[in-house]
Amino acid sequence: MTRTARAYTNIALIKYWGKKNQQLKLPYTNSLSLTLDRFYTDTKATIINADKDIVYLNDKLLDNTQNKRILNYLETIRNFYSFSDHFQIDSVNHVPTSAGFASSASGFAALAAAINETKKLNLSRREMSILARNGSGSASRSIYGGFVEWQAGHDNASSFAVPIDETPDIDLSLLSVVINQHSKKISSTVGMENSVKSSPFYPNWVTLVSSEIKEIKQAIAQKDLQKIGEISEHNAMSMHALTLSADPSFTYFAPETIRIIQLIQELRRKGLFAYATIDAGPNVKIICTKESLPKVQTYIEQQLSDVTTVVANIGPGIQYI
Ligand code: PMV
């Protein structure tokens, strides 16, 4: 019986933003994330007697343009491990786009784990992280639960994620605030490339991340929630400053994004625990405590009519079901 692999998505508290090697997805800096329990991808790989892979996503057959990235990735895996089998991939995404998360982190982590299972590769979690990274950088972190650090490394073998604390006893929850509007998307790949190439602040970002990683790890060890919140928000804002200072300038923010940032500042002035983090899109994820979350959620929903909110808690690493 071939088991299905399940991988959960993660939110970066210290962001990965910029590759020093595009093909291998080697980042300029380490990054650090929290795995989430609400959003995950289930993937099963079956060896087929064919010379092409076929991919079903949410029970729909993907056509060649839709799944080019997945097909290229499967080819990479065949080259890595020197086998020639082709697969039917059945993947179900429990990461609704309406929840404001990209599915690439859980998607490529689940795919790497599914191939490991079907081909009996017996990969260690470190090797699985390397394999997942080749699909999508952030996927390297979804192999583990809880707090995870992706160590940048300098080649394929040295760039992988490691667990920091997989089951942290810490009072943190995440409120995802999804802005119900469709803006033109700039992929994270293109956004990073433009930031690296043309933001005069990019070298400062590399320096900043190395000190913020150290600080946040210390804050995690000490369960210093306020420090974790402050560093995470500052890191996210600094990443978005790279997009604004690129040439040409661009931003992932929508008008509502700024409005939510302002509301979070207001909530803090009222004494509530709330810090913002934002990925390559307009939605805002609010880092809360169990106590502050319902109040933050009610306030945001009262102030803004056209948003949806979703709650997530700390989640586990790769599972086989
Ligand atoms: O792995 P990608 O290509 O989806 O890039 C992820 C980029 C951010 O989500 C903005 C940051 C991160 O570290 O996850």
Short mmCIF file of C-alpha atoms and ligand atoms in Angstrom, two decimals:
data_model
loop_
_atom_site.label_atom_id
_atom_site.label_comp_id
_atom_site.label_asym_id
_atom_site.label_seq_id
_atom_site.Cartn_x
_atom_site.Cartn_y
_atom_site.Cartn_z
CA MET A 1 0.00 0.00 0.00
CA THR A 2 1.46 3.35 -1.00
CA ARG A 3 0.73 5.95 1.64
CA THR A 4 -0.31 9.52 0.96
CA ALA A 5 2.05 12.24 2.19
CA ARG A 6 0.63 15.24 4.04
CA ALA A 7 2.55 18.52 4.40
CA TYR A 8 1.39 21.67 6.16
CA THR A 9 2.07 25.18 4.99
CA ASN A 10 4.27 27.58 6.96
CA ILE A 11 4.45 31.30 7.59
CA ALA A 12 7.90 32.89 7.53
CA LEU A 13 8.61 35.15 10.52
CA ILE A 14 12.02 35.94 9.04
CA LYS A 15 11.45 35.98 5.28
CA TYR A 16 13.33 34.31 2.46
CA TRP A 17 13.64 37.04 -0.17
CA GLY A 18 16.32 36.58 -2.83
CA LYS A 19 18.19 33.72 -4.48
CA LYS A 20 21.92 33.58 -5.10
CA ASN A 21 21.35 30.57 -7.37
CA GLN A 22 18.09 30.54 -9.33
CA GLN A 23 18.24 26.96 -10.51
CA LEU A 24 19.08 25.39 -7.15
CA LYS A 25 16.98 27.93 -5.23
CA LEU A 26 19.85 28.78 -2.91
CA PRO A 27 18.89 31.82 -0.84
CA TYR A 28 21.11 34.74 0.16
CA THR A 29 20.01 34.41 3.78
CA ASN A 30 18.64 31.97 6.33
CA SER A 31 14.91 32.24 7.06
CA LEU A 32 12.70 31.12 9.92
CA SER A 33 9.08 29.98 9.94
CA LEU A 34 6.21 28.58 11.93
CA THR A 35 4.35 25.57 10.48
CA LEU A 36 0.55 25.99 10.59
CA ASP A 37 -2.12 23.38 11.28
CA ARG A 38 -5.03 24.65 9.19
CA PHE A 39 -3.64 24.41 5.67
CA TYR A 40 -2.08 21.33 4.11
CA THR A 41 -1.62 19.34 0.91
CA ASP A 42 -2.19 15.56 0.57
CA THR A 43 -0.23 13.95 -2.26
CA LYS A 44 0.04 10.40 -3.55
CA ALA A 45 2.50 9.29 -6.24
CA THR A 46 1.81 6.09 -8.22
CA ILE A 47 4.30 4.65 -10.70
CA ILE A 48 2.69 4.31 -14.14
CA ASN A 49 3.71 2.45 -17.25
CA ALA A 50 4.08 5.56 -19.43
CA ASP A 51 6.74 7.96 -20.66
CA LYS A 52 4.99 11.05 -19.26
CA ASP A 53 3.85 12.07 -15.81
CA ILE A 54 0.21 12.95 -15.20
CA VAL A 55 -0.90 15.28 -12.45
CA TYR A 56 -4.32 15.61 -10.84
CA LEU A 57 -4.86 18.60 -8.59
CA ASN A 58 -8.07 18.56 -6.56
CA ASP A 59 -9.36 15.73 -8.84
CA LYS A 60 -8.80 17.77 -12.00
CA LEU A 61 -6.27 16.73 -14.64
CA LEU A 62 -3.78 19.54 -15.14
CA ASP A 63 -2.83 20.44 -18.68
CA ASN A 64 0.77 20.92 -19.78
CA THR A 65 1.00 24.66 -19.24
CA GLN A 66 -0.57 24.46 -15.78
CA ASN A 67 1.77 21.77 -14.54
CA LYS A 68 5.04 22.72 -16.25
CA ARG A 69 6.63 23.54 -12.91
CA ILE A 70 5.58 20.18 -11.43
CA LEU A 71 6.73 18.23 -14.51
CA ASN A 72 10.12 19.96 -14.45
CA TYR A 73 10.39 19.16 -10.77
CA LEU A 74 9.65 15.44 -11.33
CA GLU A 75 12.36 15.44 -14.01
CA THR A 76 14.79 16.99 -11.51
CA ILE A 77 13.97 14.22 -9.01
CA ARG A 78 14.56 11.51 -11.65
CA ASN A 79 17.96 13.04 -12.42
CA PHE A 80 18.87 13.33 -8.72
CA TYR A 81 18.15 9.69 -7.93
CA SER A 82 18.89 8.18 -11.36
CA PHE A 83 15.64 6.39 -12.03
CA SER A 84 13.33 6.60 -15.03
CA ASP A 85 9.85 5.90 -13.61
CA HIS A 86 6.97 8.19 -14.41
CA PHE A 87 4.16 8.92 -12.00
CA GLN A 88 0.52 9.70 -11.63
CA ILE A 89 0.38 12.42 -9.01
CA ASP A 90 -2.87 12.89 -7.09
CA SER A 91 -2.72 16.02 -5.02
CA VAL A 92 -5.43 17.61 -2.95
CA ASN A 93 -4.86 21.07 -1.63
CA HIS A 94 -6.43 21.99 1.67
CA VAL A 95 -4.94 25.46 1.30
CA PRO A 96 -7.89 27.40 -0.05
CA THR A 97 -6.63 30.37 -2.04
CA SER A 98 -9.29 32.21 -0.09
CA ALA A 99 -7.19 31.66 3.05
CA GLY A 100 -4.49 33.94 1.69
CA PHE A 101 -1.67 31.40 1.62
CA ALA A 102 0.31 30.23 -1.38
CA SER A 103 0.18 26.44 -1.72
CA SER A 104 3.73 26.01 -3.03
CA ALA A 105 5.30 25.35 0.40
CA SER A 106 2.94 22.51 1.38
CA GLY A 107 2.59 21.40 -2.26
CA PHE A 108 6.26 20.75 -2.99
CA ALA A 109 6.96 19.38 0.50
CA ALA A 110 4.11 16.85 0.08
CA LEU A 111 5.31 15.93 -3.43
CA ALA A 112 8.90 15.33 -2.26
CA ALA A 113 7.60 13.15 0.60
CA ALA A 114 5.23 11.25 -1.73
CA ILE A 115 8.05 10.34 -4.15
CA ASN A 116 10.22 9.33 -1.18
CA GLU A 117 7.43 6.99 -0.07
CA THR A 118 6.59 5.49 -3.46
CA LYS A 119 10.19 4.99 -4.61
CA LYS A 120 11.27 3.81 -1.12
CA LEU A 121 14.14 6.29 -1.22
CA ASN A 122 14.46 6.23 2.59
CA LEU A 123 15.42 9.87 2.66
CA SER A 124 16.20 11.50 5.98
CA ARG A 125 14.16 14.59 6.78
CA ARG A 126 17.21 16.69 5.90
CA GLU A 127 17.41 15.06 2.46
CA MET A 128 13.68 15.56 2.05
CA SER A 129 14.09 19.23 2.89
CA ILE A 130 16.76 19.55 0.17
CA LEU A 131 14.47 17.83 -2.30
CA ALA A 132 11.48 20.03 -1.38
CA ARG A 133 13.66 23.17 -1.68
CA ASN A 134 14.30 22.30 -5.32
CA GLY A 135 10.56 22.64 -5.94
CA SER A 136 10.00 25.83 -3.94
CA GLY A 137 12.31 27.48 -1.41
CA SER A 138 9.70 27.84 1.32
CA ALA A 139 8.80 24.12 0.93
CA SER A 140 12.15 23.17 2.51
CA ARG A 141 10.73 24.39 5.86
CA SER A 142 7.40 22.48 5.63
CA ILE A 143 9.15 19.14 6.31
CA TYR A 144 9.14 20.01 10.03
CA GLY A 145 6.55 21.22 12.50
CA GLY A 146 6.71 24.25 14.79
CA PHE A 147 9.59 26.69 14.47
CA VAL A 148 11.92 25.86 11.58
CA GLU A 149 15.09 27.49 10.25
CA TRP A 150 16.21 27.15 6.64
CA GLN A 151 19.98 27.40 6.57
CA ALA A 152 21.04 29.11 3.36
CA GLY A 153 24.09 26.92 2.65
CA HIS A 154 26.30 27.27 -0.41
CA ASP A 155 25.37 24.34 -2.64
CA ASN A 156 22.60 21.76 -3.10
CA ALA A 157 23.76 19.55 -0.23
CA SER A 158 24.22 22.33 2.32
CA SER A 159 20.95 24.27 1.86
CA PHE A 160 18.24 22.68 4.02
CA ALA A 161 15.88 23.41 6.89
CA VAL A 162 16.34 22.21 10.46
CA PRO A 163 13.78 22.06 13.26
CA ILE A 164 14.22 24.57 16.10
CA ASP A 165 11.31 23.45 18.25
CA GLU A 166 8.75 21.16 16.65
CA THR A 167 6.19 21.25 19.45
CA PRO A 168 6.72 24.61 21.13
CA ASP A 169 4.76 25.22 24.28
CA ILE A 170 4.09 28.81 23.32
CA ASP A 171 0.90 30.86 23.16
CA LEU A 172 0.88 31.99 19.53
CA SER A 173 -1.91 31.84 16.95
CA LEU A 174 -2.25 33.35 13.52
CA LEU A 175 -5.15 35.28 12.08
CA SER A 176 -5.06 35.46 8.29
CA VAL A 177 -6.91 38.50 6.95
CA VAL A 178 -7.78 37.99 3.31
CA ILE A 179 -8.56 40.99 1.18
CA ASN A 180 -11.29 40.13 -1.27
CA GLN A 181 -9.92 41.81 -4.31
CA HIS A 182 -7.97 40.58 -7.27
CA SER A 183 -4.82 42.49 -8.04
CA LYS A 184 -2.26 41.66 -10.69
CA LYS A 185 0.15 39.12 -9.32
CA ILE A 186 3.92 39.46 -9.32
CA SER A 187 5.32 36.02 -8.55
CA SER A 188 7.70 35.69 -5.61
CA THR A 189 10.42 34.58 -8.06
CA VAL A 190 10.13 37.75 -10.14
CA GLY A 191 9.69 39.97 -7.08
CA MET A 192 12.83 38.59 -5.43
CA GLU A 193 14.87 38.89 -8.59
CA ASN A 194 13.92 42.53 -9.07
CA SER A 195 14.63 43.33 -5.42
CA VAL A 196 18.08 41.69 -5.50
CA LYS A 197 18.96 43.36 -8.81
CA SER A 198 17.83 46.88 -8.16
CA SER A 199 17.06 47.74 -4.53
CA PRO A 200 19.96 49.76 -3.10
CA PHE A 201 18.97 48.32 0.30
CA TYR A 202 19.46 44.66 -0.63
CA PRO A 203 22.92 44.37 1.04
CA ASN A 204 21.41 45.86 4.23
CA TRP A 205 18.65 43.23 4.10
CA VAL A 206 21.27 40.46 4.16
CA THR A 207 22.91 42.02 7.23
CA LEU A 208 19.55 42.65 8.93
CA VAL A 209 18.36 39.07 8.47
CA SER A 210 21.48 37.61 9.99
CA SER A 211 20.99 39.63 13.18
CA GLU A 212 17.19 39.17 13.31
CA ILE A 213 17.53 35.38 12.97
CA LYS A 214 19.79 35.32 16.03
CA GLU A 215 17.46 37.61 17.99
CA ILE A 216 14.28 35.71 17.17
CA LYS A 217 15.86 32.35 18.05
CA GLN A 218 16.77 33.77 21.42
CA ALA A 219 13.23 35.15 21.85
CA ILE A 220 11.76 31.74 20.92
CA ALA A 221 14.00 29.98 23.47
CA GLN A 222 12.90 32.49 26.13
CA LYS A 223 9.23 32.38 25.01
CA ASP A 224 9.37 36.16 24.72
CA LEU A 225 6.17 36.67 22.72
CA GLN A 226 6.51 40.42 22.38
CA LYS A 227 10.04 40.12 20.98
CA ILE A 228 8.89 37.45 18.52
CA GLY A 229 6.07 39.73 17.37
CA GLU A 230 8.24 42.84 17.09
CA ILE A 231 11.04 41.13 15.16
CA SER A 232 8.60 39.36 12.80
CA GLU A 233 6.74 42.57 11.96
CA HIS A 234 9.95 44.52 11.45
CA ASN A 235 11.37 41.81 9.19
CA ALA A 236 8.21 41.70 7.04
CA MET A 237 8.13 45.49 6.65
CA SER A 238 11.81 45.48 5.71
CA MET A 239 11.17 42.88 3.02
CA HIS A 240 8.40 45.03 1.56
CA ALA A 241 10.72 48.06 1.66
CA LEU A 242 12.89 46.15 -0.83
CA THR A 243 10.03 46.06 -3.32
CA LEU A 244 9.27 49.77 -2.92
CA SER A 245 12.95 50.65 -3.34
CA ALA A 246 13.44 48.43 -6.42
CA ASP A 247 13.80 50.11 -9.80
CA PRO A 248 11.14 50.09 -11.13
CA SER A 249 9.40 50.23 -7.79
CA PHE A 250 6.59 47.77 -7.08
CA THR A 251 4.53 46.65 -4.12
CA TYR A 252 2.36 43.74 -3.05
CA PHE A 253 0.32 46.04 -0.81
CA ALA A 254 -3.28 46.95 -1.64
CA PRO A 255 -4.88 50.00 0.01
CA GLU A 256 -6.54 47.61 2.50
CA THR A 257 -3.13 46.18 3.43
CA ILE A 258 -2.04 49.57 4.79
CA ARG A 259 -5.39 50.00 6.50
CA ILE A 260 -4.95 46.65 8.30
CA ILE A 261 -1.39 47.60 9.36
CA GLN A 262 -2.82 50.81 10.86
CA LEU A 263 -5.59 48.89 12.65
CA ILE A 264 -2.98 46.55 14.14
CA GLN A 265 -1.04 49.58 15.45
CA GLU A 266 -4.29 50.90 16.96
CA LEU A 267 -4.97 47.53 18.61
CA ARG A 268 -1.49 47.57 20.15
CA ARG A 269 -2.10 51.05 21.53
CA LYS A 270 -5.22 49.60 23.17
CA GLY A 271 -2.98 47.00 24.82
CA LEU A 272 -3.77 43.98 22.62
CA PHE A 273 -1.12 41.59 21.34
CA ALA A 274 -1.10 41.87 17.52
CA TYR A 275 1.77 41.99 15.03
CA ALA A 276 1.66 41.92 11.23
CA THR A 277 3.48 39.75 8.75
CA ILE A 278 2.91 39.86 4.99
CA ASP A 279 4.15 37.60 2.17
CA ALA A 280 4.23 38.20 -1.59
CA GLY A 281 0.60 39.34 -1.74
CA PRO A 282 -1.82 41.87 -0.24
CA ASN A 283 -3.13 39.73 2.65
CA VAL A 284 -2.04 40.36 6.21
CA LYS A 285 -1.34 37.61 8.74
CA ILE A 286 -1.70 38.80 12.32
CA ILE A 287 0.39 37.13 15.01
CA CYS A 288 -1.81 36.93 18.12
CA THR A 289 -2.04 35.15 21.45
CA LYS A 290 -5.01 32.88 22.21
CA GLU A 291 -6.38 35.68 24.38
CA SER A 292 -5.97 38.55 21.92
CA LEU A 293 -7.10 36.66 18.80
CA PRO A 294 -10.91 36.81 19.18
CA LYS A 295 -10.75 40.54 20.05
CA VAL A 296 -8.43 41.29 17.13
CA GLN A 297 -10.66 39.27 14.79
CA THR A 298 -13.85 41.06 15.90
CA TYR A 299 -12.23 44.48 15.58
CA ILE A 300 -10.82 43.83 12.08
CA GLU A 301 -14.14 42.43 10.87
CA GLN A 302 -16.02 45.45 12.30
CA GLN A 303 -13.69 47.98 10.71
CA LEU A 304 -13.42 46.35 7.28
CA SER A 305 -16.42 44.94 5.50
CA ASP A 306 -14.81 43.20 2.55
CA VAL A 307 -12.35 40.84 4.25
CA THR A 308 -12.40 37.20 5.31
CA THR A 309 -10.50 35.95 8.36
CA VAL A 310 -9.12 32.46 9.03
CA VAL A 311 -7.47 31.24 12.25
CA ALA A 312 -4.48 28.85 12.33
CA ASN A 313 -2.40 27.35 15.13
CA ILE A 314 1.02 25.72 15.26
CA GLY A 315 1.18 22.65 13.03
CA PRO A 316 3.24 19.45 12.60
CA GLY A 317 5.77 18.25 10.05
CA ILE A 318 5.37 15.70 7.24
CA GLN A 319 2.93 12.88 7.94
CA TYR A 320 2.05 9.71 6.04
CA ILE A 321 -1.60 8.72 6.06
O1 PMV B 1 9.14 29.65 -1.90
P1 PMV B 1 8.52 30.78 -2.64
O2 PMV B 1 9.11 30.96 -3.99
O3 PMV B 1 7.03 30.66 -2.67
O4 PMV B 1 8.86 32.15 -1.85
C1 PMV B 1 8.34 32.48 -0.60
C2 PMV B 1 8.52 33.93 -0.32
C3 PMV B 1 7.85 34.46 0.93
O5 PMV B 1 6.66 33.75 1.18
C4 PMV B 1 7.48 35.91 0.70
C5 PMV B 1 8.77 34.40 2.13
C6 PMV B 1 9.00 33.06 2.77
O6 PMV B 1 10.08 32.90 3.36
O7 PMV B 1 8.12 32.18 2.75
#
